[in-house]
mmCIF file of C-alpha atoms in Angstrom:
data_model
loop_
_atom_site.group_PDB
_atom_site.id
_atom_site.type_symbol
_atom_site.label_atom_id
_atom_site.label_comp_id
_atom_site.label_asym_id
_atom_site.label_seq_id
_atom_site.Cartn_x
_atom_site.Cartn_y
_atom_site.Cartn_z
ATOM 1 C CA UNK A 1 10.926 22.163 -11.527
ATOM 2 C CA UNK A 2 7.937 21.567 -13.680
ATOM 3 C CA UNK A 3 7.299 17.940 -14.844
ATOM 4 C CA UNK A 4 7.551 16.787 -18.311
ATOM 5 C CA UNK A 5 5.156 13.993 -17.692
ATOM 6 C CA UNK A 6 2.511 13.915 -14.938
ATOM 7 C CA UNK A 7 -0.041 11.610 -13.980
ATOM 8 C CA UNK A 8 -2.930 12.328 -11.579
ATOM 9 C CA UNK A 9 -5.063 9.458 -10.190
ATOM 10 C CA UNK A 10 -4.752 8.074 -13.705
ATOM 11 C CA UNK A 11 -7.015 5.154 -14.381
ATOM 12 C CA UNK A 12 -7.397 2.905 -17.329
ATOM 13 C CA UNK A 13 -9.817 0.046 -17.707
ATOM 14 C CA UNK A 14 -10.217 -2.303 -20.628
ATOM 15 C CA UNK A 15 -13.727 -3.710 -20.166
ATOM 16 C CA UNK A 16 -13.660 -5.197 -16.635
ATOM 17 C CA UNK A 17 -9.849 -5.513 -16.620
ATOM 18 C CA UNK A 18 -8.144 -2.616 -14.644
ATOM 19 C CA UNK A 19 -4.905 -1.905 -16.432
ATOM 20 C CA UNK A 20 -3.873 1.117 -14.434
ATOM 21 C CA UNK A 21 -5.464 1.631 -10.827
ATOM 22 C CA UNK A 22 -5.121 5.381 -10.108
ATOM 23 C CA UNK A 23 -1.484 6.318 -10.737
ATOM 24 C CA UNK A 24 0.290 9.494 -9.368
ATOM 25 C CA UNK A 25 3.629 10.073 -11.040
ATOM 26 C CA UNK A 26 5.676 13.171 -11.858
ATOM 27 C CA UNK A 27 8.816 12.790 -14.052
ATOM 28 C CA UNK A 28 11.432 15.731 -14.162
ATOM 29 C CA UNK A 29 13.166 16.882 -17.328
ATOM 30 C CA UNK A 30 16.702 15.614 -17.937
ATOM 31 C CA UNK A 31 16.393 12.077 -16.621
ATOM 32 C CA UNK A 32 16.619 8.614 -17.946
ATOM 33 C CA UNK A 33 13.852 6.673 -16.153
ATOM 34 C CA UNK A 34 13.133 2.888 -16.194
ATOM 35 C CA UNK A 35 9.545 1.729 -16.268
ATOM 36 C CA UNK A 36 9.863 -1.655 -14.948
ATOM 37 C CA UNK A 37 7.380 -4.354 -14.187
ATOM 38 C CA UNK A 38 6.358 -7.922 -15.233
ATOM 39 C CA UNK A 39 4.186 -8.672 -18.252
ATOM 40 C CA UNK A 40 0.789 -7.218 -17.941
ATOM 41 C CA UNK A 41 1.711 -4.776 -15.072
ATOM 42 C CA UNK A 42 0.675 -1.704 -17.313
ATOM 43 C CA UNK A 43 3.854 -0.405 -18.814
ATOM 44 C CA UNK A 44 2.637 -0.216 -22.342
ATOM 45 C CA UNK A 45 -0.724 1.122 -21.322
ATOM 46 C CA UNK A 46 1.004 4.074 -19.435
ATOM 47 C CA UNK A 47 3.258 4.800 -22.399
ATOM 48 C CA UNK A 48 0.208 4.745 -25.011
ATOM 49 C CA UNK A 49 -1.750 6.986 -22.711
ATOM 50 C CA UNK A 50 1.165 9.479 -22.659
ATOM 51 C CA UNK A 51 1.246 9.272 -26.501
ATOM 52 C CA UNK A 52 -2.375 9.874 -26.834
ATOM 53 C CA UNK A 53 -3.083 6.666 -28.450
ATOM 54 C CA UNK A 54 -5.343 5.693 -25.522
ATOM 55 C CA UNK A 55 -7.663 7.896 -23.531
ATOM 56 C CA UNK A 56 -7.806 7.613 -19.659
ATOM 57 C CA UNK A 57 -10.851 6.124 -17.990
ATOM 58 C CA UNK A 58 -10.249 8.393 -15.084
ATOM 59 C CA UNK A 59 -7.779 10.922 -13.796
ATOM 60 C CA UNK A 60 -5.464 12.697 -16.204
ATOM 61 C CA UNK A 61 -2.084 12.585 -17.769
ATOM 62 C CA UNK A 62 -0.141 15.709 -18.817
ATOM 63 C CA UNK A 63 2.858 16.180 -21.024
ATOM 64 C CA UNK A 64 4.759 19.402 -20.321
ATOM 65 C CA UNK A 65 1.679 20.641 -18.717
ATOM 66 C CA UNK A 66 -0.748 19.710 -21.437
ATOM 67 C CA UNK A 67 -3.144 16.925 -22.254
ATOM 68 C CA UNK A 68 -1.936 14.686 -25.108
ATOM 69 C CA UNK A 69 -2.624 16.460 -28.314
ATOM 70 C CA UNK A 70 -1.139 17.414 -31.707
ATOM 71 C CA UNK A 71 0.964 19.924 -29.634
ATOM 72 C CA UNK A 72 2.398 17.374 -27.313
ATOM 73 C CA UNK A 73 3.136 14.710 -30.172
ATOM 74 C CA UNK A 74 5.398 17.374 -31.544
ATOM 75 C CA UNK A 75 7.665 17.112 -28.375
ATOM 76 C CA UNK A 76 7.308 13.342 -27.767
ATOM 77 C CA UNK A 77 9.290 10.586 -29.644
ATOM 78 C CA UNK A 78 7.704 7.269 -29.335
ATOM 79 C CA UNK A 79 9.226 3.861 -30.090
ATOM 80 C CA UNK A 80 6.378 1.422 -30.254
ATOM 81 C CA UNK A 81 6.812 -2.171 -29.070
ATOM 82 C CA UNK A 82 6.254 -3.559 -32.662
ATOM 83 C CA UNK A 83 7.649 -2.278 -36.014
ATOM 84 C CA UNK A 84 5.335 0.485 -37.175
ATOM 85 C CA UNK A 85 6.791 1.276 -40.474
ATOM 86 C CA UNK A 86 5.702 -0.309 -43.766
ATOM 87 C CA UNK A 87 8.200 -3.044 -44.694
ATOM 88 C CA UNK A 88 8.438 -1.958 -48.440
ATOM 89 C CA UNK A 89 10.089 1.157 -47.407
ATOM 90 C CA UNK A 90 13.959 1.564 -47.727
ATOM 91 C CA UNK A 91 15.899 3.156 -44.894
ATOM 92 C CA UNK A 92 16.173 6.387 -46.903
ATOM 93 C CA UNK A 93 12.283 6.304 -47.423
ATOM 94 C CA UNK A 94 11.939 5.880 -43.714
ATOM 95 C CA UNK A 95 14.051 8.779 -42.973
ATOM 96 C CA UNK A 96 12.281 11.063 -45.509
ATOM 97 C CA UNK A 97 9.006 10.045 -43.833
ATOM 98 C CA UNK A 98 10.243 11.056 -40.411
ATOM 99 C CA UNK A 99 11.619 14.321 -41.805
ATOM 100 C CA UNK A 100 8.145 14.987 -43.308
ATOM 101 C CA UNK A 101 6.343 14.403 -40.082
ATOM 102 C CA UNK A 102 8.575 16.013 -37.482
ATOM 103 C CA UNK A 103 9.915 19.464 -37.397
ATOM 104 C CA UNK A 104 12.521 18.299 -34.818
ATOM 105 C CA UNK A 105 13.988 15.605 -36.935
ATOM 106 C CA UNK A 106 17.829 15.905 -37.075
ATOM 107 C CA UNK A 107 18.699 14.168 -40.506
ATOM 108 C CA UNK A 108 22.276 14.550 -40.244
ATOM 109 C CA UNK A 109 22.100 12.620 -36.977
ATOM 110 C CA UNK A 110 20.100 9.784 -38.503
ATOM 111 C CA UNK A 111 22.344 9.576 -41.552
ATOM 112 C CA UNK A 112 25.447 9.619 -39.388
ATOM 113 C CA UNK A 113 24.133 6.652 -37.164
ATOM 114 C CA UNK A 114 22.989 4.664 -40.290
ATOM 115 C CA UNK A 115 26.437 4.983 -41.784
ATOM 116 C CA UNK A 116 28.209 4.080 -38.643
ATOM 117 C CA UNK A 117 25.932 0.999 -38.398
ATOM 118 C CA UNK A 118 26.910 0.099 -42.067
ATOM 119 C CA UNK A 119 23.090 -0.004 -43.178
ATOM 120 C CA UNK A 120 22.671 0.843 -46.777
ATOM 121 C CA UNK A 121 20.026 3.528 -47.438
ATOM 122 C CA UNK A 122 18.686 1.505 -50.397
ATOM 123 C CA UNK A 123 17.933 -1.573 -48.292
ATOM 124 C CA UNK A 124 14.236 -2.258 -47.695
ATOM 125 C CA UNK A 125 13.045 -2.925 -44.231
ATOM 126 C CA UNK A 126 11.738 -6.259 -45.510
ATOM 127 C CA UNK A 127 15.147 -7.509 -46.133
ATOM 128 C CA UNK A 128 16.485 -6.459 -42.830
ATOM 129 C CA UNK A 129 17.162 -8.924 -39.873
ATOM 130 C CA UNK A 130 14.997 -8.380 -36.805
ATOM 131 C CA UNK A 131 17.952 -6.786 -34.963
ATOM 132 C CA UNK A 132 18.521 -4.449 -37.852
ATOM 133 C CA UNK A 133 14.997 -3.281 -37.890
ATOM 134 C CA UNK A 134 14.972 -2.571 -34.298
ATOM 135 C CA UNK A 135 18.195 -0.515 -34.754
ATOM 136 C CA UNK A 136 16.738 1.358 -37.657
ATOM 137 C CA UNK A 137 13.449 2.162 -35.703
ATOM 138 C CA UNK A 138 15.667 3.372 -32.662
ATOM 139 C CA UNK A 139 17.848 5.718 -34.840
ATOM 140 C CA UNK A 140 14.672 7.241 -36.383
ATOM 141 C CA UNK A 141 13.246 7.776 -32.800
ATOM 142 C CA UNK A 142 16.454 9.121 -31.337
ATOM 143 C CA UNK A 143 17.138 11.495 -34.298
ATOM 144 C CA UNK A 144 14.311 13.699 -33.124
ATOM 145 C CA UNK A 145 15.206 16.588 -30.904
ATOM 146 C CA UNK A 146 12.303 15.753 -28.647
ATOM 147 C CA UNK A 147 11.597 16.734 -24.989
ATOM 148 C CA UNK A 148 10.258 13.316 -24.059
ATOM 149 C CA UNK A 149 11.351 9.956 -25.493
ATOM 150 C CA UNK A 150 9.036 7.079 -24.713
ATOM 151 C CA UNK A 151 10.743 3.802 -25.658
ATOM 152 C CA UNK A 152 8.603 0.629 -25.208
ATOM 153 C CA UNK A 153 10.827 -2.460 -24.832
ATOM 154 C CA UNK A 154 13.638 -1.162 -26.904
ATOM 155 C CA UNK A 155 15.914 -4.033 -25.934
ATOM 156 C CA UNK A 156 13.355 -6.965 -25.939
ATOM 157 C CA UNK A 157 14.162 -9.853 -28.290
ATOM 158 C CA UNK A 158 17.518 -8.732 -29.455
ATOM 159 C CA UNK A 159 21.038 -10.305 -28.749
ATOM 160 C CA UNK A 160 23.288 -8.817 -26.169
ATOM 161 C CA UNK A 161 25.583 -6.969 -28.618
ATOM 162 C CA UNK A 162 22.397 -5.419 -30.103
ATOM 163 C CA UNK A 163 21.263 -4.399 -26.690
ATOM 164 C CA UNK A 164 24.579 -2.650 -25.919
ATOM 165 C CA UNK A 165 24.365 -0.856 -29.365
ATOM 166 C CA UNK A 166 20.766 0.308 -28.505
ATOM 167 C CA UNK A 167 21.538 1.707 -24.978
ATOM 168 C CA UNK A 168 24.731 3.441 -26.264
ATOM 169 C CA UNK A 169 22.517 4.958 -28.958
ATOM 170 C CA UNK A 170 20.114 6.192 -26.509
ATOM 171 C CA UNK A 171 22.640 7.696 -24.019
ATOM 172 C CA UNK A 172 24.544 9.257 -26.888
ATOM 173 C CA UNK A 173 21.692 10.881 -28.774
ATOM 174 C CA UNK A 174 18.898 12.055 -26.499
ATOM 175 C CA UNK A 175 18.725 15.812 -26.543
ATOM 176 C CA UNK A 176 19.904 17.537 -23.497
ATOM 177 C CA UNK A 177 17.483 18.304 -20.855
ATOM 178 C CA UNK A 178 14.975 15.785 -22.353
ATOM 179 C CA UNK A 179 13.633 12.917 -20.378
ATOM 180 C CA UNK A 180 13.870 9.245 -21.651
ATOM 181 C CA UNK A 181 11.291 6.693 -20.201
ATOM 182 C CA UNK A 182 12.448 3.146 -21.059
ATOM 183 C CA UNK A 183 10.010 0.333 -20.407
ATOM 184 C CA UNK A 184 11.557 -3.107 -20.007
ATOM 185 C CA UNK A 185 11.830 -6.196 -17.788
ATOM 186 C CA UNK A 186 15.537 -6.650 -18.753
ATOM 187 C CA UNK A 187 16.630 -4.840 -15.733
ATOM 188 C CA UNK A 188 20.403 -5.612 -15.418
ATOM 189 C CA UNK A 189 20.971 -4.522 -18.865
ATOM 190 C CA UNK A 190 19.496 -1.040 -18.563
ATOM 191 C CA UNK A 191 20.281 -0.499 -14.905
ATOM 192 C CA UNK A 192 23.515 1.442 -15.440
ATOM 193 C CA UNK A 193 21.920 3.973 -17.808
ATOM 194 C CA UNK A 194 19.087 4.842 -15.592
ATOM 195 C CA UNK A 195 18.719 7.857 -13.009
ATOM 196 C CA UNK A 196 15.640 6.563 -11.616
ATOM 197 C CA UNK A 197 13.261 3.518 -11.747
ATOM 198 C CA UNK A 198 9.496 3.201 -11.476
ATOM 199 C CA UNK A 199 8.176 -0.230 -10.434
ATOM 200 C CA UNK A 200 4.820 -1.033 -11.824
ATOM 201 C CA UNK A 201 2.805 -3.972 -10.445
ATOM 202 C CA UNK A 202 -0.733 -4.896 -11.499
ATOM 203 C CA UNK A 203 -1.411 -1.371 -12.382
ATOM 204 C CA UNK A 204 0.006 0.473 -9.319
ATOM 205 C CA UNK A 205 3.334 2.152 -8.588
ATOM 206 C CA UNK A 206 5.252 0.121 -6.098
ATOM 207 C CA UNK A 207 8.361 2.364 -5.952
ATOM 208 C CA UNK A 208 9.919 5.381 -7.547
ATOM 209 C CA UNK A 209 13.563 6.087 -6.610
ATOM 210 C CA UNK A 210 16.998 6.956 -7.944
ATOM 211 C CA UNK A 211 19.063 3.789 -8.934
ATOM 212 C CA UNK A 212 22.033 4.919 -6.915
ATOM 213 C CA UNK A 213 19.781 5.510 -3.909
ATOM 214 C CA UNK A 214 18.661 1.982 -3.963
ATOM 215 C CA UNK A 215 22.186 0.596 -4.423
ATOM 216 C CA UNK A 216 23.426 2.806 -1.443
ATOM 217 C CA UNK A 217 20.665 2.035 0.992
ATOM 218 C CA UNK A 218 19.858 -1.538 0.153
ATOM 219 C CA UNK A 219 23.422 -2.646 -0.870
ATOM 220 C CA UNK A 220 21.967 -4.469 -3.778
ATOM 221 C CA UNK A 221 21.285 -3.652 -7.533
ATOM 222 C CA UNK A 222 17.814 -2.710 -8.831
ATOM 223 C CA UNK A 223 17.815 -6.021 -10.537
ATOM 224 C CA UNK A 224 18.043 -7.916 -7.247
ATOM 225 C CA UNK A 225 15.583 -5.705 -5.525
ATOM 226 C CA UNK A 226 13.199 -6.102 -8.529
ATOM 227 C CA UNK A 227 13.436 -9.948 -8.194
ATOM 228 C CA UNK A 228 12.800 -9.678 -4.368
ATOM 229 C CA UNK A 229 9.649 -7.335 -4.901
ATOM 230 C CA UNK A 230 8.243 -9.460 -7.741
ATOM 231 C CA UNK A 231 9.060 -12.839 -6.375
ATOM 232 C CA UNK A 232 6.252 -15.446 -6.572
ATOM 233 C CA UNK B 1 38.810 1.744 -21.301
ATOM 234 C CA UNK B 2 37.227 -1.310 -19.709
ATOM 235 C CA UNK B 3 34.445 -0.619 -17.318
ATOM 236 C CA UNK B 4 32.860 -3.008 -14.887
ATOM 237 C CA UNK B 5 30.230 -2.564 -12.268
ATOM 238 C CA UNK B 6 29.340 -4.510 -9.106
ATOM 239 C CA UNK B 7 25.875 -4.982 -7.932
ATOM 240 C CA UNK B 8 26.425 -4.011 -4.285
ATOM 241 C CA UNK B 9 27.563 -0.491 -4.590
ATOM 242 C CA UNK B 10 26.275 2.749 -6.236
ATOM 243 C CA UNK B 11 27.353 3.231 -9.824
ATOM 244 C CA UNK B 12 28.781 6.671 -9.276
ATOM 245 C CA UNK B 13 31.165 5.615 -6.491
ATOM 246 C CA UNK B 14 32.392 2.746 -8.747
ATOM 247 C CA UNK B 15 32.947 5.351 -11.644
ATOM 248 C CA UNK B 16 34.910 7.396 -9.303
ATOM 249 C CA UNK B 17 37.164 4.461 -8.407
ATOM 250 C CA UNK B 18 37.705 3.529 -12.061
ATOM 251 C CA UNK B 19 38.429 7.009 -13.160
ATOM 252 C CA UNK B 20 40.888 7.489 -10.493
ATOM 253 C CA UNK B 21 42.637 4.264 -11.354
ATOM 254 C CA UNK B 22 42.736 5.428 -15.033
ATOM 255 C CA UNK B 23 44.384 8.642 -13.869
ATOM 256 C CA UNK B 24 46.845 6.816 -11.495
ATOM 257 C CA UNK B 25 47.767 4.367 -14.190
ATOM 258 C CA UNK B 26 48.253 6.972 -16.837
ATOM 259 C CA UNK B 27 45.364 6.095 -19.249
ATOM 260 C CA UNK B 28 44.487 9.813 -18.653
ATOM 261 C CA UNK B 29 47.953 11.432 -18.184
ATOM 262 C CA UNK B 30 48.701 14.638 -16.022
ATOM 263 C CA UNK B 31 47.226 17.769 -17.693
ATOM 264 C CA UNK B 32 45.471 15.625 -20.271
ATOM 265 C CA UNK B 33 41.981 16.657 -21.417
ATOM 266 C CA UNK B 34 39.430 14.361 -20.651
ATOM 267 C CA UNK B 35 36.622 13.374 -23.265
ATOM 268 C CA UNK B 36 33.252 15.110 -22.817
ATOM 269 C CA UNK B 37 30.781 13.728 -20.253
ATOM 270 C CA UNK B 38 28.494 12.456 -22.845
ATOM 271 C CA UNK B 39 31.258 10.682 -24.669
ATOM 272 C CA UNK B 40 32.479 9.002 -21.359
ATOM 273 C CA UNK B 41 29.130 8.057 -20.472
ATOM 274 C CA UNK B 42 28.537 6.251 -23.747
ATOM 275 C CA UNK B 43 31.903 4.542 -23.504
ATOM 276 C CA UNK B 44 31.085 3.331 -20.061
ATOM 277 C CA UNK B 45 27.413 2.611 -20.878
ATOM 278 C CA UNK B 46 26.154 4.575 -18.091
ATOM 279 C CA UNK B 47 23.887 7.460 -17.448
ATOM 280 C CA UNK B 48 25.462 10.858 -18.271
ATOM 281 C CA UNK B 49 24.164 12.455 -15.076
ATOM 282 C CA UNK B 50 25.819 9.661 -13.082
ATOM 283 C CA UNK B 51 29.190 10.261 -14.942
ATOM 284 C CA UNK B 52 28.752 14.034 -14.340
ATOM 285 C CA UNK B 53 28.412 13.229 -10.591
ATOM 286 C CA UNK B 54 31.508 11.126 -10.601
ATOM 287 C CA UNK B 55 33.535 13.661 -12.342
ATOM 288 C CA UNK B 56 32.365 16.490 -9.885
ATOM 289 C CA UNK B 57 33.547 14.209 -6.920
ATOM 290 C CA UNK B 58 36.915 13.887 -8.685
ATOM 291 C CA UNK B 59 36.955 17.629 -9.033
ATOM 292 C CA UNK B 60 36.243 18.022 -5.386
ATOM 293 C CA UNK B 61 39.128 15.639 -4.620
ATOM 294 C CA UNK B 62 41.482 17.820 -6.818
ATOM 295 C CA UNK B 63 42.245 15.136 -9.377
ATOM 296 C CA UNK B 64 40.638 16.870 -12.164
ATOM 297 C CA UNK B 65 39.784 20.545 -12.826
ATOM 298 C CA UNK B 66 37.410 22.399 -15.181
ATOM 299 C CA UNK B 67 38.526 25.262 -17.489
ATOM 300 C CA UNK B 68 35.402 27.305 -18.147
ATOM 301 C CA UNK B 69 35.149 26.774 -21.912
ATOM 302 C CA UNK B 70 38.021 24.376 -22.784
ATOM 303 C CA UNK B 71 36.744 21.362 -20.826
ATOM 304 C CA UNK B 72 37.883 19.209 -18.069
ATOM 305 C CA UNK B 73 41.515 18.237 -17.401
ATOM 306 C CA UNK B 74 43.633 15.831 -15.154
ATOM 307 C CA UNK B 75 45.594 17.839 -12.526
ATOM 308 C CA UNK B 76 49.055 18.638 -13.377
ATOM 309 C CA UNK B 77 50.019 18.149 -9.711
ATOM 310 C CA UNK B 78 52.140 14.997 -9.679
ATOM 311 C CA UNK B 79 52.357 14.960 -5.974
ATOM 312 C CA UNK B 80 48.498 14.802 -5.808
ATOM 313 C CA UNK B 81 48.465 11.765 -8.302
ATOM 314 C CA UNK B 82 51.270 9.991 -6.393
ATOM 315 C CA UNK B 83 49.326 10.443 -3.181
ATOM 316 C CA UNK B 84 46.320 8.840 -4.770
ATOM 317 C CA UNK B 85 48.489 6.014 -6.085
ATOM 318 C CA UNK B 86 49.883 5.390 -2.698
ATOM 319 C CA UNK B 87 46.243 5.340 -1.192
ATOM 320 C CA UNK B 88 45.051 2.864 -3.864
ATOM 321 C CA UNK B 89 48.208 0.625 -3.289
ATOM 322 C CA UNK B 90 47.508 0.627 0.498
ATOM 323 C CA UNK B 91 43.899 -0.474 -0.019
ATOM 324 C CA UNK B 92 44.942 -3.270 -2.291
ATOM 325 C CA UNK B 93 47.693 -4.472 0.096
ATOM 326 C CA UNK B 94 45.272 -4.539 2.934
ATOM 327 C CA UNK B 95 42.823 -6.565 0.870
ATOM 328 C CA UNK B 96 45.521 -8.896 0.141
ATOM 329 C CA UNK B 97 46.557 -9.280 3.704
ATOM 330 C CA UNK B 98 42.961 -9.952 4.689
ATOM 331 C CA UNK B 99 42.689 -12.616 1.976
ATOM 332 C CA UNK B 100 45.995 -14.280 3.252
ATOM 333 C CA UNK B 101 44.653 -14.189 6.817
ATOM 334 C CA UNK B 102 41.716 -16.261 5.826
ATOM 335 C CA UNK B 103 44.290 -18.836 4.454
ATOM 336 C CA UNK B 104 45.949 -18.920 7.863
ATOM 337 C CA UNK B 105 48.827 -16.600 7.217
ATOM 338 C CA UNK B 106 49.391 -13.864 9.807
ATOM 339 C CA UNK B 107 51.184 -10.579 8.417
ATOM 340 C CA UNK B 108 54.607 -11.888 9.327
ATOM 341 C CA UNK B 109 53.956 -15.257 7.775
ATOM 342 C CA UNK B 110 52.790 -13.426 4.564
ATOM 343 C CA UNK B 111 56.076 -11.261 4.427
ATOM 344 C CA UNK B 112 58.070 -14.528 4.934
ATOM 345 C CA UNK B 113 56.195 -16.233 2.105
ATOM 346 C CA UNK B 114 56.942 -13.332 -0.200
ATOM 347 C CA UNK B 115 60.616 -13.236 0.718
ATOM 348 C CA UNK B 116 60.851 -16.989 0.122
ATOM 349 C CA UNK B 117 59.217 -16.625 -3.285
ATOM 350 C CA UNK B 118 61.675 -13.788 -4.204
ATOM 351 C CA UNK B 119 64.492 -15.951 -3.045
ATOM 352 C CA UNK B 120 63.350 -18.662 -5.310
ATOM 353 C CA UNK B 121 62.939 -16.095 -8.074
ATOM 354 C CA UNK B 122 59.137 -16.846 -8.393
ATOM 355 C CA UNK B 123 58.552 -13.080 -8.029
#
């Protein structure tokens, strides 16, 4: 099977700081994958490289066999760590904006999710709570019929009920045969929704395995394994 | 449905157990059509591929079957469901007896206790 995301000896350096130290990674279509690691391990750098927001210092990164470009952006749906929409926009304007930008945007899906959430289309982003903003942004990202979803910390900084909502929105809405990459350090929350996990430590890959493989052979959860691997 | 997962076992085997329990206890009755894989996965908060794997396992065990276009159904074979119920009941009973043994009751002692409790109408 051909990879939807592939890294070959991928390096990224910021000045003298090595953020990624030669990563080899291949992700297959149709999977939900956790990109797990402590703060500063290179998770956001990897996602930004895949989006074409950063360029590699060495090696290469391929999306569906191609270098990040306009073409790959059309099939990649990216949720940034921080809100990237202007706060004067209303929910409806944000939907219009996404529809203008992306040919794969499923407006009916976005409107349906907003309605279920009880979010008024006329409400401005400025007037929304943090949790509501995170939900709106996620709805926009998951309403695209993308081949690759890159979600940078989708459940960081929100309450447990909102986390639950976000995870269920992800599994209920990603398009079939698409791959979803979720970066987080809240492992016990995401663990049940993942097929596989990638552990990043100081810019290198420590482990890439299926969740049930780990539970079967180690007799412990990914969360417990993570605490062991990253113990100080 | 209430779903719960322990840390020490694969999620798919736990899904198999909980789906089996749902069938035995009639949450999903004989011949009933099961919700779509994605819907069940969202309800349980698990990966759809993992849910699919658990359902395939139940299919291999003969507890559910797939009809090409109509979806997935619980078996109509009552005997098959009863066998599963018996198997689950035996497992639970064995777990109970093990726990009683740790309290110092051998099997005969446990049975005596149960009978005494029934006599005093505590059961």
